[in-house]
CSV table of C-alpha atoms in Angstrom, one decimal:
chain,number,residue,atom,x,y,z
A,1,MET,CA,2.8,19.4,5.8
A,2,VAL,CA,1.2,20.0,2.3
A,3,SER,CA,0.0,24.1,4.0
A,4,PHE,CA,3.3,24.9,5.0
A,5,GLY,CA,5.3,23.9,1.5
A,6,GLU,CA,2.5,25.0,0.1
A,7,PHE,CA,2.8,28.7,2.9
A,8,ALA,CA,6.8,28.3,2.4
A,9,LYS,CA,6.8,28.4,-1.2
A,10,ALA,CA,4.7,31.0,-1.8
A,11,HIS,CA,6.4,33.6,1.1
A,12,GLY,CA,9.7,32.7,-0.8
A,13,ALA,CA,11.4,29.6,0.3
A,14,SER,CA,13.4,28.0,-2.9
A,15,GLU,CA,16.0,25.8,-0.8
A,16,VAL,CA,15.0,22.6,2.2
A,17,GLU,CA,17.4,25.0,4.7
A,18,ASN,CA,14.7,28.0,3.9
A,19,LEU,CA,12.0,25.9,5.5
A,20,PRO,CA,12.7,26.2,8.9
A,21,ASP,CA,12.6,30.3,8.9
A,22,HIS,CA,8.6,29.6,8.1
A,23,VAL,CA,7.5,27.6,10.9
A,24,GLU,CA,6.8,30.2,13.3
A,25,PRO,CA,5.1,31.9,10.6
A,26,PHE,CA,2.9,29.3,9.6
A,27,VAL,CA,2.0,28.2,12.7
A,28,GLN,CA,0.8,31.8,13.8
A,29,ALA,CA,-1.6,31.8,10.5
A,30,TRP,CA,-3.0,28.4,10.9
A,31,ILE,CA,-3.8,29.8,14.6
A,32,GLY,CA,-5.5,33.2,13.1
A,33,GLU,CA,-7.4,31.5,11.0
A,34,ARG,CA,-8.9,28.2,12.5
A,35,ALA,CA,-8.3,29.5,16.0
A,36,ARG,CA,-9.0,32.9,16.3
A,37,ARG,CA,-11.4,32.3,18.6
A,38,ARG,CA,-10.6,29.5,20.7
A,39,SER,CA,-9.2,30.5,24.4
A,40,GLY,CA,-5.2,31.5,24.5
A,41,ARG,CA,-4.5,27.8,25.9
A,42,ARG,CA,-6.7,25.6,23.5
A,43,ARG,CA,-4.4,28.3,20.6
A,44,LYS,CA,-1.5,27.4,22.4
A,45,GLN,CA,-2.4,23.5,22.3
A,46,ILE,CA,-3.1,23.5,18.9
A,47,GLY,CA,-0.5,25.9,17.5
A,48,ASN,CA,2.0,22.7,18.8
A,49,GLU,CA,0.4,20.2,17.2
A,50,VAL,CA,0.9,21.8,14.0
A,51,ARG,CA,4.5,23.3,15.2
A,52,ASN,CA,5.9,18.8,16.5
A,53,PRO,CA,4.9,17.2,13.1
A,54,ILE,CA,6.8,19.8,10.9
A,55,ARG,CA,9.8,20.6,13.0
A,56,GLN,CA,9.6,16.6,13.3
A,57,MET,CA,9.8,16.2,9.6
A,58,LEU,CA,12.5,19.2,9.5
A,59,LYS,CA,14.8,17.2,11.6
A,60,LEU,CA,14.6,14.2,9.3
A,61,ALA,CA,14.8,16.9,5.8
A,62,VAL,CA,17.1,19.9,6.6
A,63,PRO,CA,20.9,19.2,8.1
A,64,GLY,CA,21.7,20.3,11.5
A,65,TYR,CA,18.5,20.9,12.6
A,66,PHE,CA,17.5,20.2,16.1
A,67,GLY,CA,14.0,22.3,16.4
A,68,LEU,CA,14.2,25.2,19.5
A,69,GLY,CA,13.3,22.1,22.5
A,70,ARG,CA,13.4,22.8,25.9
A,71,LEU,CA,16.1,25.5,27.4
A,72,HIS,CA,18.9,23.5,28.7
A,73,LYS,CA,19.4,23.3,32.2
A,74,PRO,CA,23.4,23.8,33.5
A,75,ASP,CA,24.0,21.5,36.4
A,76,ASN,CA,26.4,23.6,37.9
A,77,PRO,CA,24.3,27.4,37.2
A,78,PHE,CA,27.7,29.3,39.2
A,79,GLU,CA,29.8,27.4,37.4
A,80,ARG,CA,31.6,30.5,36.0
A,81,GLN,CA,32.8,31.3,40.0
A,82,ALA,CA,32.2,27.4,41.7
A,83,PRO,CA,33.2,24.8,38.5
A,84,GLY,CA,33.9,22.4,41.4
A,85,LEU,CA,31.3,22.2,43.0
A,86,LEU,CA,29.4,19.2,42.1
A,87,LYS,CA,32.9,17.2,42.5
A,88,TYR,CA,32.8,19.0,46.2
A,89,LEU,CA,29.6,17.3,46.2
A,90,ALA,CA,30.0,13.7,45.5
A,91,GLU,CA,33.5,13.6,46.5
A,92,GLU,CA,33.8,15.4,49.8
A,93,LYS,CA,30.9,15.3,50.8
A,94,GLY,CA,29.9,11.9,49.6
A,95,LEU,CA,26.2,12.3,48.7
A,96,ARG,CA,24.2,10.6,45.9
A,97,GLN,CA,23.2,11.6,42.8
A,98,ARG,CA,19.6,11.7,44.3
A,99,SER,CA,21.1,14.6,47.2
A,100,ILE,CA,22.6,16.3,44.2
A,101,TYR,CA,19.8,16.2,42.1
A,102,GLN,CA,18.4,17.6,45.3
A,103,TYR,CA,21.6,20.7,45.6
A,104,GLN,CA,20.9,21.4,41.7
A,105,PHE,CA,17.2,22.1,42.1
A,106,SER,CA,18.0,24.8,45.4
A,107,LEU,CA,20.5,25.9,43.6
A,108,ARG,CA,18.6,26.9,40.3
A,109,GLN,CA,16.1,28.6,42.5
A,110,PHE,CA,18.9,31.0,44.0
A,111,ALA,CA,21.2,31.6,40.6
A,112,THR,CA,17.3,32.3,39.2
A,113,TYR,CA,17.1,35.0,42.3
A,114,LEU,CA,20.4,36.4,41.9
A,115,GLU,CA,19.5,37.5,38.4
A,116,ARG,CA,16.4,39.4,38.9
A,117,ILE,CA,17.7,41.5,41.5
A,118,GLY,CA,20.8,41.8,39.5
A,119,ILE,CA,23.9,40.0,41.0
A,120,ASP,CA,26.1,38.8,39.3
A,121,ASP,CA,29.4,38.5,41.4
A,122,LEU,CA,28.7,36.0,44.4
A,123,ALA,CA,31.7,38.3,46.2
A,124,LYS,CA,29.1,40.7,46.6
A,125,LEU,CA,27.1,38.2,48.8
A,126,SER,CA,25.3,40.1,51.8
A,127,PRO,CA,22.8,39.0,54.9
A,128,THR,CA,20.3,40.8,53.1
A,129,VAL,CA,20.2,39.0,49.7
A,130,LEU,CA,20.6,36.0,52.0
A,131,SER,CA,17.4,36.8,54.1
A,132,GLY,CA,15.5,38.2,50.9
A,133,PHE,CA,16.4,34.7,49.7
A,134,ILE,CA,14.5,32.6,51.9
A,135,ALA,CA,12.0,35.5,52.9
A,136,GLN,CA,10.4,35.3,49.1
A,137,TYR,CA,11.1,31.5,49.2
A,138,ALA,CA,9.7,30.6,52.3
A,139,PRO,CA,5.3,29.5,53.4
A,140,PRO,CA,3.1,29.6,51.5
A,141,ARG,CA,4.9,29.8,47.9
A,142,VAL,CA,6.2,25.9,48.7
A,143,SER,CA,6.4,24.3,52.0
A,144,TRP,CA,8.3,23.8,55.8
A,145,SER,CA,10.7,21.1,54.3
A,146,THR,CA,11.6,22.6,50.7
A,147,VAL,CA,12.4,25.5,53.0
A,148,ARG,CA,14.7,24.0,55.7
A,149,ASN,CA,16.6,21.6,52.6
A,150,ALA,CA,17.0,24.6,50.9
A,151,CYS,CA,18.9,26.9,53.9
A,152,GLY,CA,20.8,23.7,54.8
A,153,VAL,CA,22.2,23.5,51.0
A,154,LEU,CA,23.0,27.3,50.9
A,155,ARG,CA,24.7,26.9,54.2
A,156,VAL,CA,26.5,24.1,52.7
A,157,PHE,CA,27.0,26.6,49.0
A,158,LEU,CA,28.9,29.8,51.1
A,159,ARG,CA,30.8,27.5,53.2
A,160,TYR,CA,32.9,26.5,49.9
A,161,LEU,CA,32.3,29.5,48.6
A,162,HIS,CA,34.6,30.6,51.4
A,163,ARG,CA,36.9,28.1,51.4
A,164,GLU,CA,37.5,28.2,47.7
A,165,GLY,CA,37.8,32.0,48.3
A,166,VAL,CA,34.9,33.0,46.1
A,167,LEU,CA,34.1,34.9,49.7
A,168,ALA,CA,36.2,36.3,52.3
A,169,LYS,CA,33.8,35.3,55.2
A,170,ASP,CA,31.8,32.8,56.0
A,171,LEU,CA,28.4,34.2,56.0
A,172,SER,CA,27.1,29.7,56.1
A,173,SER,CA,25.8,30.8,60.2
A,174,LEU,CA,23.9,34.1,58.8
A,175,VAL,CA,21.8,31.5,57.4
A,176,GLU,CA,19.0,30.2,60.4
A,177,PHE,CA,16.2,27.0,59.3
A,178,PRO,CA,13.2,28.7,59.8
A,179,GLN,CA,10.3,27.6,63.0
A,180,SER,CA,7.8,25.8,62.1
A,181,TYR,CA,5.5,24.1,65.1
A,182,ARG,CA,2.5,21.2,65.2
A,183,HIS,CA,-1.0,23.1,64.6
A,184,ALA,CA,1.1,26.3,63.5
A,185,GLY,CA,-1.5,25.7,60.2
A,186,VAL,CA,-4.7,25.5,61.5
A,187,PRO,CA,-6.4,28.5,61.4
A,188,ARG,CA,-6.5,31.3,64.2
A,189,SER,CA,-10.3,31.6,63.8
A,190,ILE,CA,-12.6,31.9,60.9
A,191,SER,CA,-14.1,34.3,58.6
A,192,TRP,CA,-17.4,36.0,59.4
A,193,GLU,CA,-18.9,34.8,55.7
A,194,GLN,CA,-18.6,30.8,57.8
A,195,VAL,CA,-19.6,31.9,60.5
A,196,GLU,CA,-22.6,33.1,58.4
A,197,GLN,CA,-23.0,30.2,56.7
A,198,VAL,CA,-23.0,27.6,60.2
A,199,LEU,CA,-26.1,29.8,61.8
A,200,ALA,CA,-28.2,29.9,58.4
A,201,GLY,CA,-27.5,25.8,58.3
A,202,ILE,CA,-29.6,26.2,62.0
A,203,ASP,CA,-33.2,24.9,61.5
A,204,ARG,CA,-34.4,28.2,63.8
A,205,ARG,CA,-38.5,27.1,63.3
A,206,SER,CA,-37.8,23.9,66.1
A,207,THR,CA,-36.6,24.6,69.7
A,208,SER,CA,-33.4,22.7,69.8
A,209,GLY,CA,-32.8,24.4,66.6
A,210,LYS,CA,-33.9,28.0,68.6
A,211,ARG,CA,-32.0,26.8,70.8
A,212,ASP,CA,-28.2,26.0,69.0
A,213,TYR,CA,-28.8,29.7,67.4
A,214,ALA,CA,-28.6,31.6,70.5
A,215,MET,CA,-25.8,29.5,71.5
A,216,MET,CA,-23.5,29.7,68.6
A,217,MET,CA,-24.3,33.2,68.6
A,218,LEU,CA,-22.9,33.6,72.0
A,219,LEU,CA,-20.0,32.1,70.4
A,220,ALA,CA,-19.6,34.0,67.8
A,221,THR,CA,-20.6,37.6,69.1
A,222,TYR,CA,-19.1,37.3,72.1
A,223,GLY,CA,-16.0,34.7,71.7
A,224,LEU,CA,-17.4,32.7,74.6
A,225,ARG,CA,-15.6,29.6,75.4
A,226,ALA,CA,-18.2,26.8,75.4
A,227,ALA,CA,-17.9,25.6,78.8
A,228,GLU,CA,-18.9,29.2,79.7
A,229,VAL,CA,-21.9,29.1,77.7
A,230,ALA,CA,-22.9,25.2,79.3
A,231,THR,CA,-22.6,27.4,81.9
A,232,LEU,CA,-25.0,30.0,81.5
A,233,THR,CA,-27.9,30.7,84.3
A,234,LEU,CA,-31.5,32.8,83.9
A,235,ASP,CA,-29.5,34.8,86.2
A,236,ASP,CA,-26.6,35.6,84.9
A,237,ILE,CA,-29.3,37.6,81.9
A,238,ASP,CA,-30.2,40.8,83.6
A,239,TRP,CA,-33.1,42.0,80.6
A,240,ARG,CA,-33.6,45.2,81.3
A,241,ASN,CA,-30.3,46.4,81.5
A,242,GLU,CA,-29.1,44.6,78.8
A,243,ARG,CA,-26.3,42.8,80.5
A,244,LEU,CA,-24.7,39.5,80.3
A,245,ARG,CA,-22.2,38.1,82.6
A,246,ILE,CA,-19.9,36.2,82.5
A,247,ARG,CA,-19.0,33.6,85.9
A,248,ASP,CA,-15.8,31.3,86.4
A,249,ARG,CA,-13.8,32.7,83.1
A,250,LYS,CA,-10.5,31.4,83.0
A,251,ALA,CA,-9.1,33.4,84.7
A,252,GLY,CA,-11.1,32.4,87.1
A,253,ASN,CA,-13.3,36.4,87.5
A,254,ILE,CA,-16.0,37.6,86.1
A,255,THR,CA,-17.1,39.4,83.2
A,256,THR,CA,-20.2,41.3,82.0
A,257,TYR,CA,-21.0,42.2,78.8
A,258,PRO,CA,-23.9,44.8,77.1
A,259,LEU,CA,-26.4,43.3,75.0
A,260,SER,CA,-25.5,45.8,72.0
A,261,ALA,CA,-24.4,43.3,69.9
A,262,GLY,CA,-28.3,42.6,68.8
A,263,ARG,CA,-31.7,42.4,70.4
A,264,TRP,CA,-32.8,39.6,73.0
A,265,GLU,CA,-36.5,39.5,73.3
A,266,LEU,CA,-38.7,37.0,75.4
A,267,ARG,CA,-41.9,36.2,73.4
A,268,SER,CA,-45.1,36.5,75.2
A,269,SER,CA,-46.0,32.9,73.7
A,270,ASN,CA,-43.5,31.3,76.4
A,271,THR,CA,-42.2,33.8,79.4
A,272,SER,CA,-45.3,32.3,80.9
A,273,ARG,CA,-43.2,29.1,81.2
A,274,THR,CA,-40.0,30.1,81.8
A,275,GLY,CA,-40.2,29.5,86.0
A,276,ASP,CA,-40.3,25.6,84.8
A,277,LEU,CA,-36.8,25.8,83.0
A,278,PRO,CA,-33.6,24.8,85.1
A,279,ARG,CA,-32.0,27.4,86.8
A,280,HIS,CA,-28.6,25.9,85.2
A,281,ALA,CA,-30.9,25.6,81.5
A,282,ALA,CA,-30.3,29.3,79.3
A,283,ARG,CA,-28.9,27.6,77.0
A,284,TYR,CA,-32.3,25.4,76.5
A,285,LEU,CA,-34.2,28.6,76.3
A,286,CYS,CA,-36.4,28.0,73.6
A,287,ALA,CA,-38.2,31.2,74.2
A,288,ALA,CA,-35.0,33.7,73.6
A,289,VAL,CA,-34.0,34.8,70.3
A,290,LEU,CA,-30.9,36.7,69.6
A,291,HIS,CA,-31.9,40.0,66.4
A,292,THR,CA,-28.7,40.7,64.9
A,293,PRO,CA,-29.1,44.9,64.2
A,294,ARG,CA,-30.4,45.8,60.2
């Protein structure tokens, strides 16, 4: 406080009423001298720590001083063209205050959108404007439930505007509720970086590790189903022609893939033992190791 008084006096403040004009210059000077090398977030925090006590003091010392504070959000953002909206919601629709708060939130979002695109007259609303608002309001920015609530509020608001003569045509039917489906948020696939992380986690020094690595490479490289990998036999691998045959596919057909995506090698130390493996055990072929191109 003493530093602020000295600063204000040095910059021409001779009356108590002159002090509010020196609050922000003092705060910026304080930050420049003592927090110049701090982060932006920390400088803002220090500014509030310096500014708030001064404002509290000025509220007591300067008549009529209230400080800046937060801007008050209007209860009805469309008061100019729809002054009776809140009364309509409370009395005619019978909404509780909690529900009206939700209406106010969505209407403020809509008012902000209209201000951003330069529409200051509700009579200029059009299907393009409404669809643009829903599109920019859609997930992942907000949840599906929030979008559905906003659409419901917008439809009620548009019907009210039409009833009051603000809109020549009822546009509420043009606001369609977005559809959401169960498991729609589940990823359809994983990135190749994630695939590499899975492959890197396999210990290929052991027999089972080589088997698991081969199975995972088949899944990732060819997009095979787990059942298709599990039913592979030694006869399905044409080593000489570098072909891989997949039988009993989902559609009942047989598909042949080239082994060009990787190179399969039989290690000489194990080739003599391949005849001892079960025919339906290609997935357990410890001698088969897939080498990706370098």
